[in-house]
Amino acid sequence: MALTRSTLAARVRTLVVGLLALATAAVPGTLPASAAQGTRSHVVVRYTEYGIPHIEASDYRGLGLGYGYASAKDNICLLADVYMTVRGDRSRHLGPDSAANADLGRAANSLNSDLYFRSIEASGVVRRLAHSAPPTGPTPDVAQLVRGYAAGYNRYLRETGANGITDPACRGADWIRPITELDVYRHVYAIATISGSGSAIDGIVGAQPPTAAATKRARAESPSADRMVRALRATRQDQGLGSNAIGVGNSGSTAGGSVLLGNPHYPWQGARRFWQSHLTIPGKLNVSGASLLGLPVVAIGHNENVAWSHTVATAATFGLHEVPVVPGDPTRYLVDGTPERMRATKVSVPVREDDGTTRTVERTLWSTRYGPVVNAGPGVPLPWGETAYSLADPNAANLRLLNSWLGLDRAEDTDGVQRALTRTQGLPWVNTVATDRRGRALYADLQVVPHVTDELAEECSTPLGSQVFPASGIPILDGGRSACSWGSDPEAVQPGILGPSTLPTLTRDDYVTNANDSPWLANPRAPLTGYPRVVGDTATARSARTQEAITATERRLAGTDGLPGEGFSLRTMQQTLFGDHSRVATLIGEDTVRMCGAFPDGRAPSAGGPVDVSDGCRALAAWDGTYRADSRGSLLFARFVARLASVPGGPWRTPFDAADPVGTPRGLTVERPEVQKAFGDAAAELRAAGIPLDGRLGDHQYVTRNGERIPVHGAPHVLGVLDVITPVWDPKAGNTEVVHGSSFIQVVAFPGGRGPRAATLLTYSQSANPHSPHYADQTRLFSEGRWVTDRFTPAEIDSAPGLRTEVLVGDGRAGRH
């Protein structure tokens, strides 16, 4: 009887795994892989379409080995740059004025980055946490994953060598080095603190004791509350941090069960790219999804019973304390009237000179009981004079991220998701949306949040803090009083953070959603309130993208969105995302068309004089309000909306109304000269770039990979499109690259309580190496609105066209089958 291809593949796979297990067991004195560190593990890596690895091992160390090996093979240059950065070695290899790695912190140059990361090393915090017991330290399984990951990374590097790397970004570079487990934990720590202390690197390393003259100047340089609020609001978008997630429960899905959309908006380049994998330890773990490069878990994904995603949350990721400085002695400060000496940390950085020699730069960094002294926060000066500002980061004691994500990887339902997050308390700046095969949808804002109650903020805020805190949730407290320290909670695994019961959660059988706004309208049918301001606000304007997530979900439930039937299936969730509909087009599109048609002789006012917009008006009148690649007029509308942000007082005819938070603000004040000029300036901008006002979006919004121009659909956050794409605007050519936006996208369904059925897409593809076959293959799929069918069961994997298998045994070389 002839064997089918899938049956033959399955038998070969079973034979390979069995022989390897037998070979391992046959070694005299060999313990089971889980019994001792350093035993030989077998790892099978099967590659399905688009280079997605399905890694199977007998224990967590072996799983980490396969993950480290496979991820290094795809992205060795990006990963090596990470480890050079977190060791504080950029200046040694690249020079002090070279660009810092922006994915690991906001630093002006490599020298500042090195000073910062070497100060973390000098503090010993990462070593201390890495060697502590859980819950503050890694669980035994996480420790084995990390140990295996470092070994797998080093194994690939040993086999390839720096000169054998095909990626021109680092081939032959002297900074390609083996890594240690500590390097992996340094990277995890950098990710945890990226939105806190990592956002203020220049301010931390630049804070030096002032002279008498500088102290006098500081009186006139007190920071502006308005400027600080604007800077804080812009910080995360500048870092490329954002996401959407929609979780639909039993009553909102067409076949019962549940449907999840995960749509994080992350950088398309650099170390915060996602990498997709499927991780299996038979009988212990079976999870598929993606994580940020170098984190050997699945951070966003699904297993047999539950699916989840994250969105960047609004909770404060740092706080400030303003301390009174002892007159004449700026490195001492007063707490309850008693002087305390600041802690001085001396840091040395080796620096490569232009002539190839090496010198050493030394600097002393300063900190108080609250954290490092800063002379600048994100985008604002914080002068050190008669007072000093100290930055407190709630994630500065958090190395629990991998514990949390491995807990999610093993959860059996949404209750298990909530228990894992409550137990580990390691998510640093994201909330969670999850669904399960029982048909429940969960929103959980269970993350690391400063323990600053509204009462503490009212009692302890400085004059600056009393303005900044209500607007942003960032606390600025009086550090001169010990009573103004962050509080503690017996539920919390570390001092100074809120306990889980204080943080908002919501379970529904219809839906929950989040698009980087506060928890308030996770479901507008059951608004969340009562949480501290430090977590987020309530009864304030939602972003257009939040409105789109809610209205798109409600339209689908009601069957009024033009798609067949009512409720969500896997297919209709995919269509909802790639419909690329703009909420702002709904709110002001008709007004824009009316204004455009009223311009005398079809000419709009602009800074350079009247500009002909007649062809743009016709395109907008026929436009359906979407940002698909073939839409016309959408690029003109996008440039117009971008300029509306500068209209004094805003362009809205109907202001925000908390009684109608999804429908307001709306309408355009078309009669205002500033609004009309914004439109004319947008048209003039396109004409200057040689772009027709009625041109197709995909002709002028694209990326280029190995000389191939690939059109990109989607639009910036401000337009209220779920499929966010943040392009680089070239005044001569249009949107010619993507900074960040839709990255690892997944739709997971448990129809009728069965499943999972899933479709995924890694928009920028698995590898950053231009010589890899997986450098742009999924980017082409994204351009065409196509998806990758998730292969989760052994039969699905074994039937993949072009299936490739690699076997790694112990510390030997990779075998190929």
Short mmCIF file of C-alpha atoms in Angstrom, two decimals, residues 378-592:
data_model
loop_
_atom_site.label_atom_id
_atom_site.label_comp_id
_atom_site.label_asym_id
_atom_site.label_seq_id
_atom_site.Cartn_x
_atom_site.Cartn_y
_atom_site.Cartn_z
CA PRO A 378 11.71 62.35 28.22
CA GLY A 379 11.85 65.58 26.23
CA VAL A 380 12.09 68.02 29.17
CA PRO A 381 14.89 69.54 31.28
CA LEU A 382 14.90 68.75 35.00
CA PRO A 383 17.59 71.07 36.36
CA TRP A 384 19.70 70.04 39.35
CA GLY A 385 19.97 73.12 41.50
CA GLU A 386 18.38 73.86 44.87
CA THR A 387 16.44 70.66 44.28
CA ALA A 388 17.19 67.54 42.28
CA TYR A 389 14.96 65.08 40.49
CA SER A 390 15.26 61.36 41.02
CA LEU A 391 13.65 58.85 38.66
CA ALA A 392 11.90 55.79 40.04
CA ASP A 393 11.22 52.91 37.67
CA PRO A 394 8.81 50.22 38.91
CA ASN A 395 10.49 47.73 36.56
CA ALA A 396 13.95 48.38 37.99
CA ALA A 397 13.50 45.23 40.09
CA ASN A 398 11.68 43.23 37.42
CA LEU A 399 13.35 40.25 35.77
CA ARG A 400 10.09 38.28 35.87
CA LEU A 401 9.01 38.83 32.26
CA LEU A 402 9.92 35.34 31.10
CA ASN A 403 8.15 33.83 34.13
CA SER A 404 4.97 35.64 33.11
CA TRP A 405 5.14 34.66 29.47
CA LEU A 406 5.94 31.03 30.19
CA GLY A 407 2.94 31.07 32.52
CA LEU A 408 0.77 32.29 29.66
CA ASP A 409 2.28 29.67 27.34
CA ARG A 410 1.00 26.97 29.72
CA ALA A 411 -2.39 28.49 30.65
CA GLU A 412 -5.44 26.30 30.06
CA ASP A 413 -8.13 29.01 29.95
CA THR A 414 -8.62 32.71 30.61
CA ASP A 415 -8.80 32.03 34.35
CA GLY A 416 -5.37 30.45 34.01
CA VAL A 417 -4.13 33.54 32.14
CA GLN A 418 -5.28 35.72 35.00
CA ARG A 419 -3.73 33.42 37.60
CA ALA A 420 -0.39 33.37 35.77
CA LEU A 421 -0.27 37.16 35.58
CA THR A 422 -1.32 37.51 39.22
CA ARG A 423 1.28 35.01 40.40
CA THR A 424 4.25 36.31 38.41
CA GLN A 425 3.48 40.05 38.14
CA GLY A 426 6.12 40.45 35.47
CA LEU A 427 4.51 42.18 32.47
CA PRO A 428 6.27 45.55 32.30
CA TRP A 429 4.19 48.00 30.22
CA VAL A 430 1.46 46.00 28.52
CA ASN A 431 -2.01 44.74 29.27
CA THR A 432 -3.48 41.45 28.04
CA VAL A 433 -6.46 40.42 25.91
CA ALA A 434 -7.16 36.68 25.88
CA THR A 435 -9.80 34.21 24.72
CA ASP A 436 -10.32 30.52 25.37
CA ARG A 437 -12.10 27.52 23.90
CA ARG A 438 -14.86 27.90 26.51
CA GLY A 439 -15.91 31.09 24.77
CA ARG A 440 -14.71 33.72 27.25
CA ALA A 441 -12.88 36.95 26.49
CA LEU A 442 -10.60 38.55 29.09
CA TYR A 443 -9.14 42.02 29.41
CA ALA A 444 -6.49 42.16 32.17
CA ASP A 445 -4.41 45.21 32.99
CA LEU A 446 -2.21 43.11 35.29
CA GLN A 447 1.23 44.64 34.96
CA VAL A 448 3.95 46.40 36.95
CA VAL A 449 2.53 49.76 38.10
CA PRO A 450 3.90 52.27 40.66
CA HIS A 451 2.11 52.08 44.01
CA VAL A 452 0.87 55.65 43.86
CA THR A 453 -2.70 56.01 44.99
CA ASP A 454 -4.75 59.08 44.16
CA GLU A 455 -4.58 59.99 47.83
CA LEU A 456 -0.78 59.81 47.88
CA ALA A 457 -0.58 61.93 44.74
CA GLU A 458 -2.91 64.54 46.22
CA GLU A 459 -0.97 64.67 49.47
CA CYS A 460 2.56 64.55 48.04
CA SER A 461 2.59 66.02 44.53
CA THR A 462 4.95 68.93 43.98
CA PRO A 463 3.56 72.05 42.25
CA LEU A 464 4.75 70.58 38.95
CA GLY A 465 3.33 67.18 39.80
CA SER A 466 -0.07 68.62 40.67
CA GLN A 467 -0.38 69.63 37.00
CA VAL A 468 1.40 66.68 35.36
CA PHE A 469 -0.22 63.82 37.29
CA PRO A 470 -3.89 64.47 36.42
CA ALA A 471 -3.00 64.91 32.75
CA SER A 472 -0.57 62.00 32.33
CA GLY A 473 -0.66 59.73 35.38
CA ILE A 474 3.08 60.27 35.92
CA PRO A 475 3.67 61.05 39.61
CA ILE A 476 6.08 63.80 40.69
CA LEU A 477 6.24 63.60 44.47
CA ASP A 478 7.94 65.43 47.31
CA GLY A 479 11.06 63.41 47.98
CA GLY A 480 11.85 65.52 51.02
CA ARG A 481 9.24 63.59 53.00
CA SER A 482 9.64 59.86 53.61
CA ALA A 483 5.86 59.59 53.77
CA CYS A 484 5.84 60.40 50.05
CA SER A 485 7.67 57.23 49.04
CA TRP A 486 5.71 54.83 46.88
CA GLY A 487 3.50 52.54 48.92
CA SER A 488 3.62 48.78 49.40
CA ASP A 489 1.05 46.04 49.03
CA PRO A 490 1.17 42.59 50.66
CA GLU A 491 -0.12 41.10 47.38
CA ALA A 492 2.78 42.53 45.41
CA VAL A 493 5.91 40.47 44.75
CA GLN A 494 8.12 43.56 45.08
CA PRO A 495 7.87 46.73 47.16
CA GLY A 496 6.52 49.88 45.51
CA ILE A 497 4.06 48.36 43.01
CA LEU A 498 0.30 47.92 43.11
CA GLY A 499 -1.09 44.52 43.97
CA PRO A 500 -3.15 42.63 41.38
CA SER A 501 -6.52 43.17 43.07
CA THR A 502 -6.13 46.94 42.59
CA LEU A 503 -5.72 46.57 38.83
CA PRO A 504 -8.68 46.37 36.42
CA THR A 505 -9.84 43.17 34.72
CA LEU A 506 -12.98 42.30 32.76
CA THR A 507 -14.33 38.97 31.49
CA ARG A 508 -17.10 38.95 28.88
CA ASP A 509 -18.86 36.55 26.52
CA ASP A 510 -19.35 39.26 23.85
CA TYR A 511 -16.04 41.12 23.48
CA VAL A 512 -13.20 43.12 24.99
CA THR A 513 -10.76 45.35 23.16
CA ASN A 514 -7.90 47.75 23.65
CA ALA A 515 -5.98 50.06 21.32
CA ASN A 516 -3.53 51.74 23.73
CA ASP A 517 -6.10 53.77 25.58
CA SER A 518 -6.85 53.30 29.28
CA PRO A 519 -8.97 50.38 30.55
CA TRP A 520 -12.12 52.55 30.70
CA LEU A 521 -13.79 51.33 27.50
CA ALA A 522 -12.43 47.79 27.22
CA ASN A 523 -16.11 47.17 26.58
CA PRO A 524 -18.31 50.29 26.45
CA ARG A 525 -21.28 48.20 27.61
CA ALA A 526 -19.47 47.72 30.93
CA PRO A 527 -17.03 50.63 31.46
CA LEU A 528 -14.19 50.00 33.91
CA THR A 529 -13.78 52.65 36.61
CA GLY A 530 -12.40 52.96 40.12
CA TYR A 531 -8.76 52.23 39.38
CA PRO A 532 -6.01 54.69 40.43
CA ARG A 533 -5.08 57.51 38.04
CA VAL A 534 -1.58 56.07 37.76
CA VAL A 535 -3.16 53.17 35.80
CA GLY A 536 -5.08 55.37 33.37
CA ASP A 537 -7.88 57.90 33.02
CA THR A 538 -11.65 57.70 32.57
CA ALA A 539 -14.25 59.86 30.83
CA THR A 540 -11.70 61.40 28.47
CA ALA A 541 -11.45 61.43 24.68
CA ARG A 542 -10.47 58.12 23.12
CA SER A 543 -8.17 57.89 20.15
CA ALA A 544 -9.70 57.45 16.71
CA ARG A 545 -8.15 53.97 16.66
CA THR A 546 -9.91 53.01 19.89
CA GLN A 547 -13.15 54.28 18.37
CA GLU A 548 -12.52 52.22 15.25
CA ALA A 549 -11.85 49.07 17.28
CA ILE A 550 -15.12 49.49 19.13
CA THR A 551 -17.27 50.53 16.17
CA ALA A 552 -15.82 47.87 13.88
CA THR A 553 -16.55 45.22 16.52
CA GLU A 554 -20.07 46.47 17.15
CA ARG A 555 -20.82 46.65 13.41
CA ARG A 556 -19.63 43.08 12.94
CA LEU A 557 -21.74 41.83 15.85
CA ALA A 558 -24.76 43.56 14.34
CA GLY A 559 -23.95 42.44 10.79
CA THR A 560 -23.96 46.03 9.48
CA ASP A 561 -20.41 46.19 8.15
CA GLY A 562 -21.10 44.72 4.72
CA LEU A 563 -19.60 41.31 5.53
CA PRO A 564 -21.82 38.23 5.53
CA GLY A 565 -23.78 37.26 8.64
CA GLU A 566 -23.39 38.51 12.19
CA GLY A 567 -20.56 37.94 14.60
CA PHE A 568 -16.93 36.98 14.09
CA SER A 569 -15.26 34.04 12.49
CA LEU A 570 -11.57 33.66 11.75
CA ARG A 571 -12.22 34.91 8.21
CA THR A 572 -14.31 37.95 9.13
CA MET A 573 -11.80 39.01 11.79
CA GLN A 574 -9.10 38.96 9.11
CA GLN A 575 -11.32 41.00 6.82
CA THR A 576 -12.07 43.50 9.56
CA LEU A 577 -8.39 44.22 10.09
CA PHE A 578 -7.43 44.37 6.42
CA GLY A 579 -10.48 46.44 5.53
CA ASP A 580 -8.11 49.29 6.51
CA HIS A 581 -11.02 51.56 7.36
CA SER A 582 -10.29 55.03 8.75
CA ARG A 583 -12.41 56.21 11.66
CA VAL A 584 -11.36 59.80 10.97
CA ALA A 585 -12.73 59.47 7.44
CA THR A 586 -16.08 58.63 9.01
CA LEU A 587 -15.89 61.58 11.38
CA ILE A 588 -14.83 64.31 8.92
CA GLY A 589 -14.73 62.79 5.44
CA GLU A 590 -17.99 64.30 4.19
CA ASP A 591 -17.06 67.70 5.62
CA THR A 592 -13.70 67.52 3.87
#
